[in-house]
mmCIF file of C-alpha atoms in Angstrom:
data_model
loop_
_atom_site.group_PDB
_atom_site.id
_atom_site.type_symbol
_atom_site.label_atom_id
_atom_site.label_comp_id
_atom_site.label_asym_id
_atom_site.label_seq_id
_atom_site.Cartn_x
_atom_site.Cartn_y
_atom_site.Cartn_z
ATOM 1 C CA ARG B 1096 -0.721 -3.355 -19.064
ATOM 2 C CA LYS B 1097 -0.580 -2.911 -15.303
ATOM 3 C CA GLU B 1098 2.334 -0.956 -13.874
ATOM 4 C CA VAL B 1099 3.166 -3.754 -11.447
ATOM 5 C CA GLU B 1100 2.198 -7.403 -11.876
ATOM 6 C CA GLN B 1101 2.585 -10.241 -9.431
ATOM 7 C CA ASP B 1102 1.738 -13.930 -9.343
ATOM 8 C CA PRO B 1103 -1.030 -13.967 -6.727
ATOM 9 C CA GLY B 1104 -0.072 -17.456 -5.534
ATOM 10 C CA PRO B 1105 -0.769 -18.831 -3.045
ATOM 11 C CA PHE B 1106 2.598 -20.390 -2.425
ATOM 12 C CA ASN B 1107 2.092 -23.123 0.151
ATOM 13 C CA VAL B 1108 5.402 -24.243 1.626
ATOM 14 C CA PRO B 1109 6.494 -26.298 4.644
ATOM 15 C CA GLU B 1110 8.459 -24.765 7.469
ATOM 16 C CA GLY B 1111 12.129 -24.577 6.651
ATOM 17 C CA ALA B 1112 11.613 -24.459 2.900
ATOM 18 C CA THR B 1113 12.819 -21.771 0.531
ATOM 19 C CA VAL B 1114 10.259 -19.850 -1.474
ATOM 20 C CA ALA B 1115 10.856 -17.280 -4.188
ATOM 21 C CA PHE B 1116 8.628 -15.191 -6.388
ATOM 22 C CA ASN B 1117 8.907 -12.336 -8.847
ATOM 23 C CA CYS B 1118 7.192 -9.151 -9.749
ATOM 24 C CA THR B 1119 7.353 -7.411 -13.130
ATOM 25 C CA TYR B 1120 7.039 -3.690 -13.764
ATOM 26 C CA SER B 1121 6.151 -1.929 -16.986
ATOM 27 C CA ASN B 1122 8.038 1.372 -16.817
ATOM 28 C CA SER B 1123 11.721 1.000 -17.563
ATOM 29 C CA ALA B 1124 12.318 4.430 -15.987
ATOM 30 C CA SER B 1125 11.248 3.166 -12.556
ATOM 31 C CA GLN B 1126 13.629 4.355 -9.880
ATOM 32 C CA SER B 1127 12.772 2.841 -6.527
ATOM 33 C CA PHE B 1128 11.621 -0.630 -5.579
ATOM 34 C CA PHE B 1129 10.324 -2.110 -2.367
ATOM 35 C CA TRP B 1130 8.712 -5.154 -0.855
ATOM 36 C CA TYR B 1131 5.954 -4.499 1.658
ATOM 37 C CA ARG B 1132 4.374 -7.195 3.781
ATOM 38 C CA GLN B 1133 0.652 -7.260 4.574
ATOM 39 C CA ASP B 1134 -0.766 -9.667 7.118
ATOM 40 C CA CYS B 1135 -4.398 -10.712 6.813
ATOM 41 C CA ARG B 1136 -6.688 -7.762 7.542
ATOM 42 C CA LYS B 1137 -3.728 -5.609 8.595
ATOM 43 C CA GLU B 1138 -1.953 -2.650 7.088
ATOM 44 C CA PRO B 1139 1.068 -2.941 4.771
ATOM 45 C CA LYS B 1140 4.498 -2.583 6.374
ATOM 46 C CA LEU B 1141 7.847 -2.092 4.686
ATOM 47 C CA LEU B 1142 9.795 -5.339 4.513
ATOM 48 C CA MET B 1143 12.796 -4.100 2.572
ATOM 49 C CA SER B 1144 13.955 -1.758 -0.130
ATOM 50 C CA VAL B 1145 15.453 -3.323 -3.254
ATOM 51 C CA TYR B 1146 18.793 -2.026 -4.451
ATOM 52 C CA SER B 1147 20.401 -2.434 -7.852
ATOM 53 C CA SER B 1148 23.122 -4.677 -6.470
ATOM 54 C CA GLY B 1149 20.645 -6.854 -4.630
ATOM 55 C CA ASN B 1150 20.357 -6.941 -0.884
ATOM 56 C CA GLU B 1151 19.794 -9.303 1.963
ATOM 57 C CA ASP B 1152 18.092 -8.876 5.314
ATOM 58 C CA GLY B 1153 18.372 -11.988 7.408
ATOM 59 C CA ARG B 1154 16.451 -14.741 5.668
ATOM 60 C CA PHE B 1155 15.124 -12.401 2.980
ATOM 61 C CA THR B 1156 16.954 -11.629 -0.258
ATOM 62 C CA ALA B 1157 15.753 -9.158 -2.861
ATOM 63 C CA GLN B 1158 17.095 -8.853 -6.394
ATOM 64 C CA LEU B 1159 16.497 -6.324 -9.154
ATOM 65 C CA ASN B 1160 16.828 -7.143 -12.847
ATOM 66 C CA ARG B 1161 16.513 -3.906 -14.788
ATOM 67 C CA ALA B 1162 17.083 -5.525 -18.187
ATOM 68 C CA SER B 1163 14.073 -7.806 -17.762
ATOM 69 C CA GLN B 1164 12.187 -5.378 -15.541
ATOM 70 C CA TYR B 1165 11.507 -7.598 -12.598
ATOM 71 C CA ILE B 1166 12.318 -7.810 -8.936
ATOM 72 C CA SER B 1167 12.364 -10.933 -6.849
ATOM 73 C CA LEU B 1168 12.048 -11.908 -3.230
ATOM 74 C CA LEU B 1169 13.487 -15.073 -1.765
ATOM 75 C CA ILE B 1170 12.695 -16.316 1.713
ATOM 76 C CA ARG B 1171 15.008 -18.928 3.196
ATOM 77 C CA ASP B 1172 14.216 -21.240 6.101
ATOM 78 C CA SER B 1173 10.538 -20.238 6.075
ATOM 79 C CA LYS B 1174 8.805 -19.683 9.414
ATOM 80 C CA LEU B 1175 5.109 -19.917 10.199
ATOM 81 C CA SER B 1176 5.248 -16.177 10.881
ATOM 82 C CA ASP B 1177 6.276 -15.518 7.276
ATOM 83 C CA SER B 1178 2.708 -16.326 6.180
ATOM 84 C CA ALA B 1179 1.466 -13.083 4.643
ATOM 85 C CA THR B 1180 0.843 -11.281 1.381
ATOM 86 C CA TYR B 1181 3.942 -9.694 -0.095
ATOM 87 C CA LEU B 1182 3.312 -6.507 -2.054
ATOM 88 C CA CYS B 1183 5.709 -5.443 -4.765
ATOM 89 C CA VAL B 1184 5.982 -1.656 -4.840
ATOM 90 C CA VAL B 1185 7.547 0.445 -7.571
ATOM 91 C CA ASN B 1186 8.133 4.136 -8.089
ATOM 92 C CA PRO B 1187 7.195 4.174 -11.785
ATOM 93 C CA SER B 1188 8.699 7.526 -12.597
ATOM 94 C CA ASN B 1189 10.984 10.019 -11.003
ATOM 95 C CA ASP B 1190 8.324 11.478 -8.756
ATOM 96 C CA TYR B 1191 6.715 10.688 -5.490
ATOM 97 C CA LYS B 1192 4.037 8.136 -6.438
ATOM 98 C CA LEU B 1193 4.285 4.490 -5.593
ATOM 99 C CA SER B 1194 2.462 1.757 -7.500
ATOM 100 C CA PHE B 1195 1.515 -1.354 -5.583
ATOM 101 C CA GLY B 1196 1.094 -4.803 -7.038
ATOM 102 C CA ALA B 1197 -1.848 -6.936 -5.978
ATOM 103 C CA GLY B 1198 0.397 -9.096 -3.834
ATOM 104 C CA THR B 1199 1.696 -12.658 -3.641
ATOM 105 C CA THR B 1200 0.279 -14.776 -0.850
ATOM 106 C CA VAL B 1201 2.624 -17.103 0.996
ATOM 107 C CA THR B 1202 1.378 -19.700 3.454
ATOM 108 C CA VAL B 1203 3.925 -21.594 5.541
ATOM 109 C CA ARG B 1204 2.614 -24.808 7.071
ATOM 110 C CA ALA B 1205 3.939 -26.739 10.044
ATOM 111 C CA GLU K 773 6.399 6.614 18.856
ATOM 112 C CA ALA K 774 2.674 6.604 18.107
ATOM 113 C CA GLY K 775 1.718 5.279 14.695
ATOM 114 C CA VAL K 776 -0.808 6.524 12.175
ATOM 115 C CA ALA K 777 -4.264 6.666 13.728
ATOM 116 C CA GLN K 778 -7.475 6.176 11.783
ATOM 117 C CA SER K 779 -11.136 6.164 12.700
ATOM 118 C CA PRO K 780 -13.583 4.623 12.488
ATOM 119 C CA ARG K 781 -12.176 1.141 11.981
ATOM 120 C CA TYR K 782 -15.360 -0.163 10.401
ATOM 121 C CA LYS K 783 -18.312 1.493 8.723
ATOM 122 C CA ILE K 784 -21.404 0.077 7.056
ATOM 123 C CA ILE K 785 -23.618 2.429 5.073
ATOM 124 C CA GLU K 786 -26.251 2.202 2.384
ATOM 125 C CA LYS K 787 -25.566 3.383 -1.134
ATOM 126 C CA ARG K 788 -26.163 7.084 -1.702
ATOM 127 C CA GLN K 789 -25.325 7.876 1.942
ATOM 128 C CA SER K 790 -22.280 9.893 2.885
ATOM 129 C CA VAL K 791 -19.340 8.873 5.071
ATOM 130 C CA ALA K 792 -16.185 10.482 6.446
ATOM 131 C CA PHE K 793 -12.909 8.999 7.584
ATOM 132 C CA TRP K 794 -10.307 10.604 9.802
ATOM 133 C CA CYS K 795 -6.534 10.184 9.883
ATOM 134 C CA ASN K 796 -3.861 11.497 12.226
ATOM 135 C CA PRO K 797 -0.361 10.896 10.838
ATOM 136 C CA ILE K 798 2.849 10.299 12.743
ATOM 137 C CA SER K 799 3.954 13.504 14.436
ATOM 138 C CA GLY K 800 6.242 15.554 12.232
ATOM 139 C CA HIS K 801 5.438 13.729 8.993
ATOM 140 C CA ALA K 802 4.842 16.294 6.304
ATOM 141 C CA THR K 803 3.394 13.930 3.712
ATOM 142 C CA LEU K 804 0.039 12.213 4.067
ATOM 143 C CA TYR K 805 -1.529 9.730 1.656
ATOM 144 C CA TRP K 806 -4.979 8.215 1.295
ATOM 145 C CA TYR K 807 -5.191 4.851 -0.442
ATOM 146 C CA GLN K 808 -8.124 2.674 -1.439
ATOM 147 C CA GLN K 809 -7.579 -1.081 -1.234
ATOM 148 C CA ILE K 810 -10.247 -3.251 -2.795
ATOM 149 C CA LEU K 811 -10.268 -6.904 -1.761
ATOM 150 C CA GLY K 812 -7.669 -8.862 -3.697
ATOM 151 C CA GLN K 813 -5.898 -5.762 -5.004
ATOM 152 C CA GLY K 814 -3.007 -3.624 -3.918
ATOM 153 C CA PRO K 815 -3.517 -0.171 -2.437
ATOM 154 C CA LYS K 816 -4.342 2.527 -4.985
ATOM 155 C CA LEU K 817 -3.334 6.114 -4.239
ATOM 156 C CA LEU K 818 -6.292 8.491 -4.052
ATOM 157 C CA ILE K 819 -4.626 11.684 -2.878
ATOM 158 C CA GLN K 820 -1.310 12.915 -1.505
ATOM 159 C CA PHE K 821 -0.794 15.966 0.687
ATOM 160 C CA GLN K 822 2.461 17.767 1.394
ATOM 161 C CA ASN K 823 1.743 19.721 4.586
ATOM 162 C CA ASN K 824 -1.680 21.223 3.834
ATOM 163 C CA GLY K 825 -1.312 21.331 0.055
ATOM 164 C CA VAL K 826 -2.446 18.733 -2.471
ATOM 165 C CA VAL K 827 0.425 17.190 -4.424
ATOM 166 C CA ASP K 828 -1.577 14.664 -6.445
ATOM 167 C CA ASP K 829 -5.280 13.908 -6.612
ATOM 168 C CA SER K 830 -5.355 12.572 -10.157
ATOM 169 C CA GLN K 831 -6.956 9.281 -9.119
ATOM 170 C CA LEU K 832 -9.514 10.772 -6.738
ATOM 171 C CA PRO K 833 -13.094 10.500 -8.121
ATOM 172 C CA LYS K 834 -13.795 14.140 -7.482
ATOM 173 C CA ASP K 835 -17.488 13.906 -8.269
ATOM 174 C CA ARG K 836 -18.009 12.008 -5.026
ATOM 175 C CA PHE K 837 -14.744 11.995 -3.051
ATOM 176 C CA SER K 838 -13.174 14.933 -1.249
ATOM 177 C CA ALA K 839 -10.294 15.251 1.165
ATOM 178 C CA GLU K 840 -8.723 18.000 3.208
ATOM 179 C CA ARG K 841 -5.796 18.563 5.500
ATOM 180 C CA LEU K 842 -6.500 22.060 6.712
ATOM 181 C CA LYS K 843 -3.794 22.568 9.321
ATOM 182 C CA GLY K 844 -1.208 20.284 7.772
ATOM 183 C CA VAL K 845 -1.683 17.615 10.415
ATOM 184 C CA ASP K 846 -4.760 15.408 10.464
ATOM 185 C CA SER K 847 -6.925 14.775 7.450
ATOM 186 C CA THR K 848 -10.439 13.735 6.521
ATOM 187 C CA LEU K 849 -11.646 11.838 3.465
ATOM 188 C CA LYS K 850 -15.318 12.051 2.535
ATOM 189 C CA ILE K 851 -17.484 10.104 0.128
ATOM 190 C CA GLN K 852 -20.810 11.589 -0.923
ATOM 191 C CA PRO K 853 -22.823 9.818 -2.223
ATOM 192 C CA ALA K 854 -21.384 6.333 -1.764
ATOM 193 C CA LYS K 855 -21.687 3.611 -4.389
ATOM 194 C CA LEU K 856 -21.481 -0.148 -4.000
ATOM 195 C CA GLU K 857 -18.078 -0.173 -5.685
ATOM 196 C CA ASP K 858 -16.671 2.069 -2.941
ATOM 197 C CA SER K 859 -16.628 -0.930 -0.600
ATOM 198 C CA ALA K 860 -12.950 -1.228 0.310
ATOM 199 C CA VAL K 861 -10.392 -0.549 3.006
ATOM 200 C CA TYR K 862 -9.295 3.076 3.112
ATOM 201 C CA LEU K 863 -5.716 3.330 4.266
ATOM 202 C CA CYS K 864 -3.991 6.458 5.442
ATOM 203 C CA ALA K 865 -0.205 6.605 5.350
ATOM 204 C CA SER K 866 2.408 9.184 6.216
ATOM 205 C CA SER K 867 6.075 9.727 5.567
ATOM 206 C CA PRO K 868 8.617 12.324 6.665
ATOM 207 C CA THR K 869 8.877 13.828 3.177
ATOM 208 C CA GLY K 870 7.428 13.129 -0.245
ATOM 209 C CA SER K 871 10.541 11.354 -1.446
ATOM 210 C CA PRO K 872 9.686 7.999 -3.043
ATOM 211 C CA SER K 873 12.621 6.443 -1.216
ATOM 212 C CA ASN K 874 10.969 7.172 2.121
ATOM 213 C CA GLU K 875 9.163 4.406 3.929
ATOM 214 C CA GLN K 876 5.425 4.989 4.121
ATOM 215 C CA TYR K 877 3.837 4.177 7.458
ATOM 216 C CA PHE K 878 0.270 2.933 7.201
ATOM 217 C CA GLY K 879 -2.578 3.212 9.630
ATOM 218 C CA PRO K 880 -4.871 0.245 10.404
ATOM 219 C CA GLY K 881 -7.401 1.375 7.810
ATOM 220 C CA THR K 882 -11.149 1.906 7.748
ATOM 221 C CA ARG K 883 -13.114 -1.000 6.313
ATOM 222 C CA LEU K 884 -16.110 0.413 4.441
ATOM 223 C CA THR K 885 -19.039 -1.721 3.361
ATOM 224 C CA VAL K 886 -21.661 -0.124 1.120
ATOM 225 C CA THR K 887 -24.937 -2.051 0.886
#
């Protein structure tokens, strides 16, 4: 079983719509969780960290469900510029390594 | 603040040839990572340096890949000899410390094609 699994999508949504997707992780001892964004043929960039209580950054909301071992990302009022691949990233054990999922592709259309 | 620099940006080689990539991390970042990202997959950690020491190279194919960070600043990753399956983007990242809670800052990557 992969350490981090994501629905690859693509999620095709119109501007202004809400889109949400999950990521599951295999190690219940995982400590840190992040969403990174990767534009086509670009490098990954940190979008937001995911905290146990859930957190929001503008139109983006991240949730963590430790019992079911998944994290989610919700994008409200989608913009064309939100089109990207969203990488779920997990620290699978209490060390320094990060495991990246394969990414969920979101395409926002006008 | 200057970001992570990598060169070359693109490289095409034939199988069994050798190739080297260079990375200069953000100034002051003690931790440097090399990742391999195959098309359609997430980045996979190859090696992590803390200053000039190796913290983890468990996923580095040591029969053909080598990496060094001699002065604790810039780093090189070498493949010798290359195989077709090495075709990927090689990403360098840095962070202030090795803490997993730290953001990792990625360079633009080197896109390697092995023919």
